[in-house]
Short mmCIF file of C-alpha atoms in Angstrom, two decimals:
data_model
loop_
_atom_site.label_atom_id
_atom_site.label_comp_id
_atom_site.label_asym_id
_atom_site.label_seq_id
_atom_site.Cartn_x
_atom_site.Cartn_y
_atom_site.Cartn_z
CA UNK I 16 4.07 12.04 -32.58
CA UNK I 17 2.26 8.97 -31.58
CA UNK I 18 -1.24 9.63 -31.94
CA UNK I 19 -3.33 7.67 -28.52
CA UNK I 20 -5.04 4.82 -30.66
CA UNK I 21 -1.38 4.15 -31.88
CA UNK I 22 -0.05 4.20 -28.41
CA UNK I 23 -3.10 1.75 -26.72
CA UNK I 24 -2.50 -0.56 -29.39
CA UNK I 25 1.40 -1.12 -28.61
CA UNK I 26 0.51 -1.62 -25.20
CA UNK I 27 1.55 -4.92 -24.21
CA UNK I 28 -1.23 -7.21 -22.36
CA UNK I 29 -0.75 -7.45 -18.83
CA UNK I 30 0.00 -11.00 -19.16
CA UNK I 31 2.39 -10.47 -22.02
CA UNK I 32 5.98 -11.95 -21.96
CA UNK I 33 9.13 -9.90 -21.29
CA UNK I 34 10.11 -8.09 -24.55
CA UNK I 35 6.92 -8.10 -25.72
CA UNK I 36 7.18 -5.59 -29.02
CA UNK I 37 3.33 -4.59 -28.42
CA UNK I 38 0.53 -6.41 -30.24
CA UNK I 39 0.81 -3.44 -33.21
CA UNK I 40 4.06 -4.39 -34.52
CA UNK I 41 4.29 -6.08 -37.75
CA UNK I 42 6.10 -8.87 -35.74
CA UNK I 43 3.37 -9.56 -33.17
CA UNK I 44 2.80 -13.20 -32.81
CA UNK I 45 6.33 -13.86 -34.33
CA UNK I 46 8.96 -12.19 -32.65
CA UNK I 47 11.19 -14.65 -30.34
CA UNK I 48 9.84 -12.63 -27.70
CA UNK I 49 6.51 -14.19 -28.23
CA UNK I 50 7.48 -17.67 -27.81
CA UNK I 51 5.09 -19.00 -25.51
CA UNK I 52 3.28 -16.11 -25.00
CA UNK I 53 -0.39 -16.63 -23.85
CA UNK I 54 -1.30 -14.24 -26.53
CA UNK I 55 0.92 -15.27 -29.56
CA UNK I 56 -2.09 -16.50 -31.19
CA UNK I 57 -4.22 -13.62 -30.76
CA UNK I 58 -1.72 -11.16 -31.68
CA UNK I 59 -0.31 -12.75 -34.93
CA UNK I 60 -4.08 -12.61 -35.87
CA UNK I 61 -4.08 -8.43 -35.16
CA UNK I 62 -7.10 -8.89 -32.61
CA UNK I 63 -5.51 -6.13 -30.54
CA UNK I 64 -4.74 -4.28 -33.63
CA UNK I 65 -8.51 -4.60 -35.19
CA UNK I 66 -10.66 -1.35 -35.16
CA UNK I 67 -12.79 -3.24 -32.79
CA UNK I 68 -9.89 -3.95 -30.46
CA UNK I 69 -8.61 -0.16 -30.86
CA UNK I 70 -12.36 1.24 -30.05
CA UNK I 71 -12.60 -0.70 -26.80
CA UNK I 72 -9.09 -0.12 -25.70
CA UNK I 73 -10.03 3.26 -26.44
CA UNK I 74 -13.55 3.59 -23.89
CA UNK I 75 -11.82 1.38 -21.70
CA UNK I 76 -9.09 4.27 -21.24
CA UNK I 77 -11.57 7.27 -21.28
CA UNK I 78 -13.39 5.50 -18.64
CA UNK I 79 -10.34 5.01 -16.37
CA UNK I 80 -9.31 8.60 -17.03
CA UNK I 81 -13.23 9.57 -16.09
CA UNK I 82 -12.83 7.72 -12.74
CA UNK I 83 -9.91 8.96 -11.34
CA UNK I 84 -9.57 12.73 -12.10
CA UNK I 85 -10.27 13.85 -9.25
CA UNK I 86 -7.71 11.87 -7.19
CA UNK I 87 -4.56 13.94 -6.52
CA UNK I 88 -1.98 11.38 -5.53
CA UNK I 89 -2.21 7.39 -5.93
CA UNK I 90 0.24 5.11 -3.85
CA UNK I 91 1.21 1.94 -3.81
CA UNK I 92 2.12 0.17 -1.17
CA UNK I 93 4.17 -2.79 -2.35
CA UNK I 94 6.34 -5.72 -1.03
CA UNK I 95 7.93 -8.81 -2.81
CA UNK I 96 7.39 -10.68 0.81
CA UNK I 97 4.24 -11.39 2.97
CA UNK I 98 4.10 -10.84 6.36
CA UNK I 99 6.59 -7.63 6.73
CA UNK I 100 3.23 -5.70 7.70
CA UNK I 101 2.13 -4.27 4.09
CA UNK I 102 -0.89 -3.74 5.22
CA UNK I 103 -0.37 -2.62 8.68
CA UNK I 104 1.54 0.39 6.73
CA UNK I 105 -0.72 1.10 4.44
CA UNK I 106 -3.91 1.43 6.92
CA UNK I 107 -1.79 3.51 9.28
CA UNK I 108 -0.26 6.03 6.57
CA UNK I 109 -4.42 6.35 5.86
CA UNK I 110 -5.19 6.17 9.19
CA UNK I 111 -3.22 8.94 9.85
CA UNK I 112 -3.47 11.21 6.92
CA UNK I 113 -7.20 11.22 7.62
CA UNK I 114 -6.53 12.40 11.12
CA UNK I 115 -4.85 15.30 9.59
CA UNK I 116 -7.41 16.13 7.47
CA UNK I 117 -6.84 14.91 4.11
CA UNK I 118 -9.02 13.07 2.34
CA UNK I 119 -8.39 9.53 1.73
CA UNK I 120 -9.39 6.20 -0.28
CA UNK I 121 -7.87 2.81 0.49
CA UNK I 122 -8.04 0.65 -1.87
CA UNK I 123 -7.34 -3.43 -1.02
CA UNK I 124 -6.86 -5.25 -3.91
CA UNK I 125 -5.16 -8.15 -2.65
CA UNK I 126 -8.24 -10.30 -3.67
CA UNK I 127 -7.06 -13.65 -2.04
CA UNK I 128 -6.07 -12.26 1.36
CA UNK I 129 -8.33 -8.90 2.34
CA UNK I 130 -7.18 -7.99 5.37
CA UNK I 131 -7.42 -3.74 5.29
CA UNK I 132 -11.27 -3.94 6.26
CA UNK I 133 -10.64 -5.33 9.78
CA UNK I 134 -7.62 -3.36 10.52
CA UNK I 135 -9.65 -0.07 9.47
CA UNK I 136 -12.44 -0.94 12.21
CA UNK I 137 -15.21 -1.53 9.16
CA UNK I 138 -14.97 -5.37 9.18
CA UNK I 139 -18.86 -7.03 8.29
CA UNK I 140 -19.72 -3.86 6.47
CA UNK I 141 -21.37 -3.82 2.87
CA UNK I 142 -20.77 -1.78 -0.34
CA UNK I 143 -24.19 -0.28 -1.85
CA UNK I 144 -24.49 0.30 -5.55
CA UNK I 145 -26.09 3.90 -6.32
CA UNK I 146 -25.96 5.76 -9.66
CA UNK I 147 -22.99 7.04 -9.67
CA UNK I 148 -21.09 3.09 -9.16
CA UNK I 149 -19.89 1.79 -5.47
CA UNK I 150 -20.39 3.33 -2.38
CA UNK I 151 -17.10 2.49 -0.42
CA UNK I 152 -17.22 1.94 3.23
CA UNK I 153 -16.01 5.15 5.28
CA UNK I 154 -13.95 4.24 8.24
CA UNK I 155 -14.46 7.75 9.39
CA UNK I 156 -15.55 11.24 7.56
CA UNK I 157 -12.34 11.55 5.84
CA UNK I 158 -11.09 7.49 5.02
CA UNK I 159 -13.41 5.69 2.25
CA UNK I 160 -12.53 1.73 2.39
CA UNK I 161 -13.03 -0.66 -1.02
CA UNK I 162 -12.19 -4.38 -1.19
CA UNK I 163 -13.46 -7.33 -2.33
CA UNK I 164 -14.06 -8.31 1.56
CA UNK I 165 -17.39 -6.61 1.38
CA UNK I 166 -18.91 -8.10 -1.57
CA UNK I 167 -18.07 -11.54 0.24
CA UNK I 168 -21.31 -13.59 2.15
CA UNK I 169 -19.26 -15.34 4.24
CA UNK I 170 -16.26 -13.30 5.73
CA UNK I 171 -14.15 -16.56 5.95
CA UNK I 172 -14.85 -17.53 2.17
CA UNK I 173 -11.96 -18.41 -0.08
CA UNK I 174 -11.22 -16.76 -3.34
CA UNK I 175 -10.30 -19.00 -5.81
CA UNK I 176 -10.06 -17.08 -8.51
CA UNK I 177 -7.52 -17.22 -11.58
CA UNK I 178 -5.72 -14.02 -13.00
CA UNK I 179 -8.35 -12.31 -15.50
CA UNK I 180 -10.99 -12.58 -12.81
CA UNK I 181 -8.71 -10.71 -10.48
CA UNK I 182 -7.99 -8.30 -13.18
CA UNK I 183 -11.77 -7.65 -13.77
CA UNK I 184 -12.23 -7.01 -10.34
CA UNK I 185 -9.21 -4.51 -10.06
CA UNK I 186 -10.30 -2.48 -12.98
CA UNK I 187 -14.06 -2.50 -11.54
CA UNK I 188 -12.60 -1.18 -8.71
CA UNK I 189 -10.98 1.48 -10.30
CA UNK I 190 -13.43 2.58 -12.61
CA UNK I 191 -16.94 1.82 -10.67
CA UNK I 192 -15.78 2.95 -6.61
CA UNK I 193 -17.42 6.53 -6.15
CA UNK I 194 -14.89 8.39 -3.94
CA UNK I 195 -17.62 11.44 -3.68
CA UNK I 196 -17.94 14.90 -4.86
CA UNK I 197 -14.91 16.36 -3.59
CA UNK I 198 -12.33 13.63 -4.74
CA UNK I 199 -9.15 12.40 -3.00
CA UNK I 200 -6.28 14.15 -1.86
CA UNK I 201 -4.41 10.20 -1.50
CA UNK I 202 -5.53 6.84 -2.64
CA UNK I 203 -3.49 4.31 -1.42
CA UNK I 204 -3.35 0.73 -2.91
CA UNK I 205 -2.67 -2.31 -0.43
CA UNK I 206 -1.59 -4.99 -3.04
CA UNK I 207 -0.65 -8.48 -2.28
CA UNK I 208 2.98 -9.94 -2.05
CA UNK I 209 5.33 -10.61 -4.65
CA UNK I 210 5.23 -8.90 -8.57
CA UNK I 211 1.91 -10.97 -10.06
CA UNK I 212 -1.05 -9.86 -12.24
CA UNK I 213 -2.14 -7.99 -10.01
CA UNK I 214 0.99 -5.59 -9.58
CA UNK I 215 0.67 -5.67 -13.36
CA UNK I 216 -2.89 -4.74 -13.77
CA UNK I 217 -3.10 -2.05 -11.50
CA UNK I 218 -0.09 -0.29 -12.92
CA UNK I 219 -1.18 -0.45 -16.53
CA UNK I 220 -4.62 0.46 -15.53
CA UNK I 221 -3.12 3.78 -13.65
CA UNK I 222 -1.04 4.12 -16.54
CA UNK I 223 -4.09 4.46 -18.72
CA UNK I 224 -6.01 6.54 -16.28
CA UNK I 225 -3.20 9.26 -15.24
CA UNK I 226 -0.26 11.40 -16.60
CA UNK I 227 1.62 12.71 -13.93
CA UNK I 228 3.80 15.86 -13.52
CA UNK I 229 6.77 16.00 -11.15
CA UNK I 230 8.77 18.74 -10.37
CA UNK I 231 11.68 16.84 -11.70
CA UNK I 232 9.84 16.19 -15.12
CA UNK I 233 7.56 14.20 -16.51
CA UNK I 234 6.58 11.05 -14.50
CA UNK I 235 5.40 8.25 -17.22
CA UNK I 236 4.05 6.35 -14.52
CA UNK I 237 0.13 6.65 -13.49
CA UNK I 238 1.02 5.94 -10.31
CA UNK I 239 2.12 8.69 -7.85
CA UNK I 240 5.01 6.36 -6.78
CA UNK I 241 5.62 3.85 -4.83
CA UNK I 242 6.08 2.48 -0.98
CA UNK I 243 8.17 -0.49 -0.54
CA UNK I 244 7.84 -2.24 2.62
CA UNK I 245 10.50 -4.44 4.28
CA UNK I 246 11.43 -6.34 7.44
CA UNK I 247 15.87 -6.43 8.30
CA UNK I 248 16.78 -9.19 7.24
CA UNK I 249 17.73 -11.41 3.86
CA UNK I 250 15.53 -13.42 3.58
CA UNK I 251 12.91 -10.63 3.34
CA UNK I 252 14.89 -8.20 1.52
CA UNK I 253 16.08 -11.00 -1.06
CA UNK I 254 12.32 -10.83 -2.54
CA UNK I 255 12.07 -6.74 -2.18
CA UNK I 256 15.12 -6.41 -4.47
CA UNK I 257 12.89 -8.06 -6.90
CA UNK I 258 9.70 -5.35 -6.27
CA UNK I 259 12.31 -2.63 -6.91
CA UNK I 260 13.40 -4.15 -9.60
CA UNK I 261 9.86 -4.50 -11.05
CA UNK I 262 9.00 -0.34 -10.16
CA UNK I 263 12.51 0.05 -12.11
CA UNK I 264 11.08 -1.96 -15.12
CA UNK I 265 7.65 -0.44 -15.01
CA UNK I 266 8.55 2.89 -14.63
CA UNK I 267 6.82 3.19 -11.10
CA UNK I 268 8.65 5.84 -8.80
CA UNK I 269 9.67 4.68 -5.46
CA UNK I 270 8.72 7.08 -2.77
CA UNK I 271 10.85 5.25 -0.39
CA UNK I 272 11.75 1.86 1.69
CA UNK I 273 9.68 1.53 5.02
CA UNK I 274 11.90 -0.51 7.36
CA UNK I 275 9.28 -2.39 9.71
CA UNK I 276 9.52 -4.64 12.99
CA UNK I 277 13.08 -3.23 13.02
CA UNK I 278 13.55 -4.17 16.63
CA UNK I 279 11.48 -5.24 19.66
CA UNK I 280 10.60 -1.62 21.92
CA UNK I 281 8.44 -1.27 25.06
CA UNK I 282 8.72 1.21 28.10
CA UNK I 283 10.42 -0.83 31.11
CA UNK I 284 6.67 0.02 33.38
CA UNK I 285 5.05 -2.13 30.64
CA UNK I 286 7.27 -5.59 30.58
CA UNK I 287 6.63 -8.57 32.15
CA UNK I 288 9.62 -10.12 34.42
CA UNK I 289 9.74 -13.65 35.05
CA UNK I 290 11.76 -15.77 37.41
CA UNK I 291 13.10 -18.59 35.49
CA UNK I 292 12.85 -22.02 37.29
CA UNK I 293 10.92 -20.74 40.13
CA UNK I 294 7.88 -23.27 38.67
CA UNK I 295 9.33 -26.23 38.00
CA UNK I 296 7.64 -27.68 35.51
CA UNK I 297 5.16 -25.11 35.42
CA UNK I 298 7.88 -22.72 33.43
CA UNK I 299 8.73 -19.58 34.54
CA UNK I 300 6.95 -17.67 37.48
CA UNK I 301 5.60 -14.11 36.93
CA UNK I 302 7.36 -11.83 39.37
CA UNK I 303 6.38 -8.25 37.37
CA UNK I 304 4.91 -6.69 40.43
CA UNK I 305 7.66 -7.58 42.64
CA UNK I 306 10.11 -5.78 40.13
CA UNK I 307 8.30 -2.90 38.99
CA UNK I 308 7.47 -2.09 42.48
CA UNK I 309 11.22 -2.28 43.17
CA UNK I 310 11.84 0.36 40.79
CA UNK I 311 9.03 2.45 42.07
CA UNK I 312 10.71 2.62 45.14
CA UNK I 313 14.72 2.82 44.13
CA UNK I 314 14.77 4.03 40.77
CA UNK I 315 11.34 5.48 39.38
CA UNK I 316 13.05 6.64 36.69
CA UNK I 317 13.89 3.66 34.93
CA UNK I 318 10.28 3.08 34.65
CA UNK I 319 10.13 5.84 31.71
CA UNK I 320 12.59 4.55 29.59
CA UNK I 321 12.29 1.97 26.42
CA UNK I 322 14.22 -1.44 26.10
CA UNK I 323 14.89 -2.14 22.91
CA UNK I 324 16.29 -5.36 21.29
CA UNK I 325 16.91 -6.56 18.12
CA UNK I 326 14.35 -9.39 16.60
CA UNK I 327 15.20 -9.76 12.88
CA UNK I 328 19.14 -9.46 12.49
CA UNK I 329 20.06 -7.13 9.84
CA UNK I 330 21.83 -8.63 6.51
CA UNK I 331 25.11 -6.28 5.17
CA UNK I 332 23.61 -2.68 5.67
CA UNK I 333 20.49 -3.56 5.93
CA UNK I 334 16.78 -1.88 4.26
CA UNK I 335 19.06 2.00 4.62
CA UNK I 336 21.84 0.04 2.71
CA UNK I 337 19.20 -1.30 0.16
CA UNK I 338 17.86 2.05 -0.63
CA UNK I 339 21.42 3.62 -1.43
CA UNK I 340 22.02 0.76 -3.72
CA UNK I 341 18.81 1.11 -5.72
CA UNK I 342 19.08 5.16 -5.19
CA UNK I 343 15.57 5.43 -3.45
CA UNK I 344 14.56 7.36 -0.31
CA UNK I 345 14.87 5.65 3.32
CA UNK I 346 11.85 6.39 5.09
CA UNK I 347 12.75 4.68 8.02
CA UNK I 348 12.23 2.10 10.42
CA UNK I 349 8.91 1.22 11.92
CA UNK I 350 9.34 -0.78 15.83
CA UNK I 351 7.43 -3.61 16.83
CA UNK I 352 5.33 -1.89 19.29
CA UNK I 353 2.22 -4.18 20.69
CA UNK I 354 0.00 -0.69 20.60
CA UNK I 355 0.74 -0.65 17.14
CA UNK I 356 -0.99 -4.38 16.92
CA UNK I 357 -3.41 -3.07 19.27
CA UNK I 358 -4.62 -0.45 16.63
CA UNK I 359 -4.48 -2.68 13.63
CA UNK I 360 -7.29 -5.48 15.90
CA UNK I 361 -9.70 -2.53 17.03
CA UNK I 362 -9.47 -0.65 13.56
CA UNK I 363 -8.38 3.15 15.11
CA UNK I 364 -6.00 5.25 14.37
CA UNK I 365 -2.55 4.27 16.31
CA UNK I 366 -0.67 7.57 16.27
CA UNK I 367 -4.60 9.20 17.51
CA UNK I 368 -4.97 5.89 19.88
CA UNK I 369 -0.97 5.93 21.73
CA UNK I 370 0.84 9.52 20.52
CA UNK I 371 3.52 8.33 23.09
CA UNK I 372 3.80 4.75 22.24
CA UNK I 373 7.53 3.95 20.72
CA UNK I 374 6.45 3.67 16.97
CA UNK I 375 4.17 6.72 16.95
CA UNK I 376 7.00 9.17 16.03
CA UNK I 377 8.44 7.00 13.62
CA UNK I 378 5.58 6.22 11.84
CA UNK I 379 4.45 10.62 12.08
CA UNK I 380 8.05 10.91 10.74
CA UNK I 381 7.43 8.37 8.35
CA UNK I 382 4.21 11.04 7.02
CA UNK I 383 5.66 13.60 7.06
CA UNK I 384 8.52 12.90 4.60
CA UNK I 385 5.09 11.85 2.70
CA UNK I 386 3.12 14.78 2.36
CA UNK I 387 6.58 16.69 1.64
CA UNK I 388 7.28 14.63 -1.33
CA UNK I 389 3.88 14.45 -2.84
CA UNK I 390 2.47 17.70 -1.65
CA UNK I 391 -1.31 18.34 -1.94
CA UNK I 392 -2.72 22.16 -3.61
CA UNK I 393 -5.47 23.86 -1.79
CA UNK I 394 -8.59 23.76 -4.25
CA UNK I 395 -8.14 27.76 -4.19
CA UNK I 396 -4.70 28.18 -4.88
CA UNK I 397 -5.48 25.81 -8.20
CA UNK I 398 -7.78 28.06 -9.48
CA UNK I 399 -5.83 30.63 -9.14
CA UNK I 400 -3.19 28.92 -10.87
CA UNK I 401 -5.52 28.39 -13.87
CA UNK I 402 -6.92 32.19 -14.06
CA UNK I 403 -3.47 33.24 -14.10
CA UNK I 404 -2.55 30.55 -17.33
#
């Protein structure tokens, strides 16, 4: 058995090439793997190897594993596009979970583009260092916010920051954000698009913090799993083929494909009719009172219903035909639904803010498959679990 010094030390670096044979093997630094590796040099020296190296990797580890045991279930919430509403799903599945109770961190590591802050109504607020590391931001009693949007001056400042500086920042999160007493019953990570150093980081980082159990086995990853967020059609799904693909080749499990802004629906009573021409050049006149009092009068009932259209056309089968292929769960498909944009611009939560809005039982459907899959103990029942071992 590989004893854990062993095992740190064949880690390979975040930044490491593909095939790296870890920087512990006898042909570190000169395998044809390493071939313009950023690290070749270090590694054919054994600086990862060195007791030095070992001893740090080592703390670094126990400190990680220190910071997160008390979190039940970490998420990520991944997509090889930007713009298919990553972080729309991630506030919303914390949003939510909250609402039922749970207790939840979100975490916003997309360092260039912080965007979870405003949409969890606790833009402009500050992070306060106490003695037990960061005090996150609490959108309400049960939803603790981190990102790097609070540490900012100037909410419009640019980050222009390389890799390793994003990397320090991740792992600071992770190791120095005090998610109080109790612990979490979810964290969920908002990362940026694509499959970067950041994607990389975080997973090795959760590697080295957690060992997971699933009922099926033994899940390598640290990572509860993962949720992959797409919009219809190619040219989005082309680049989330390549995020499954990287969960497949870092052993992340895939909770399931969200399928969002899958089609344009809004209750007839709150469109706007227009009467094209009637302007001239003025475009198209407003006649929404004229026709919804119509149907007031003649058929009331219309005024109930939802029209629905297609926005992004679907490629071949679609996000549900994706999933099949890569043998993940369909979660489903998320509307566009301007209450759901409503929610995201005042920070609440949307399924609390408009329960009968079109997207609400989608995205309630959407939890519930959730909680189902990565169920949460009762602090009692635990306990009782360990008095009976």
């Amino acid at each position: 058995m590989m004893s854990s010094s062993s095992a740190d030390a064949d880690a390979a670096p975040s930044n490491a090439n593909a095939g790296c044979v870890g920087p512990a093997s006898q042909q570190a630094g000169k395998a044809s793997a390493c071939a313009g590796c950023p690290n070749q040099s270090a590694c054919s020296s054994g600086a990862y190897s060195s007791p030095a190296a070992l001893a740090a990797k080592a703390k670094e580890k126990s400190v990680l594993q220190s910071a997160l045991s008390n979190v039940s279930h970490v998420i990520l919430v991944l997509s090889g596009k930007g713009g298919v509403g990553k972080s729309t799903v991630s506030v919303q599945l914390a949003q939510s979970l909250s609402s039922r109770g749970y207790s939840v961190g979100l975490l916003d590591v997309d360092i260039c583009g912080p965007s979870i802050p405003r949409m969890a109504g606790v833009a402009g607020q500050n992070v306060h260092q106490s003695q037990q590391g960061w005090e996150p931001v609490y959108a309400n009693p049960n939803l603790a916010v981190m990102s790097i949007s609070f540490l900012l001056e100037e909410g419009d400042a640019a980050v222009v920051w390389r890799g390793p500086r994003k990397n320090g920042l991740i792992k600071q999160f992770l190791t120095e954000t005090d998610w109080g007493v109790g612990g979490l019953d979810y964290l969920i990570i908002d990362t940026p698009p694509g499959t970067s150093d950041e994607h990389i980081s975080i997973v090795q980082y959760l590697n080295d913090a957690r060992s997971m159990m699933s009922g099926e086995g033994t899940n390598a990853s640290g990572a509860s799993g993962a949720i992959v967020v797409t919009t219809p059609e190619e040219v989005s799904m082309a680049d989330v083929r390549k995020e499954l693909n990287f969960c497949k080749k870092t052993g992340v499990p895939v909770l399931g494909i969200v399928e969002n802004m899958s089609g344009l629906q809004l209750r007839v009573s709150d469109l706007t009719f227009v009467r094209e021409g009637a302007n001239g050049d003025d475009g198209p006149a407003d006649c929404t009172d004229d026709v919804l009092s119509l149907l007031r009068e003649k058929c009331p009932e219309v005024l109930s219903m939802i029209a629905a259209t297609d926005v992004f056309p679907a490629s071949g089968g679609g996000p549900r035909g994706m999933a099949t292929k890569f043998d993940v769960p369909y979660l489903g498909k998320l509307p566009l639904d301007p209450n759901l944009l409503k929610a995201c611009e005042s920070g609440v939560s949307f399924v609390d803010k408009f329960p009968s809005s079109p997207a609400a039982t989608p995205l309630n459907g959407i939890i519930d498959k959730l909680i189902l899959t990565l169920p949460v103990e009762d602090a009692e029942e635990e306990d009782d679990e360990a008095m009976q071992e």
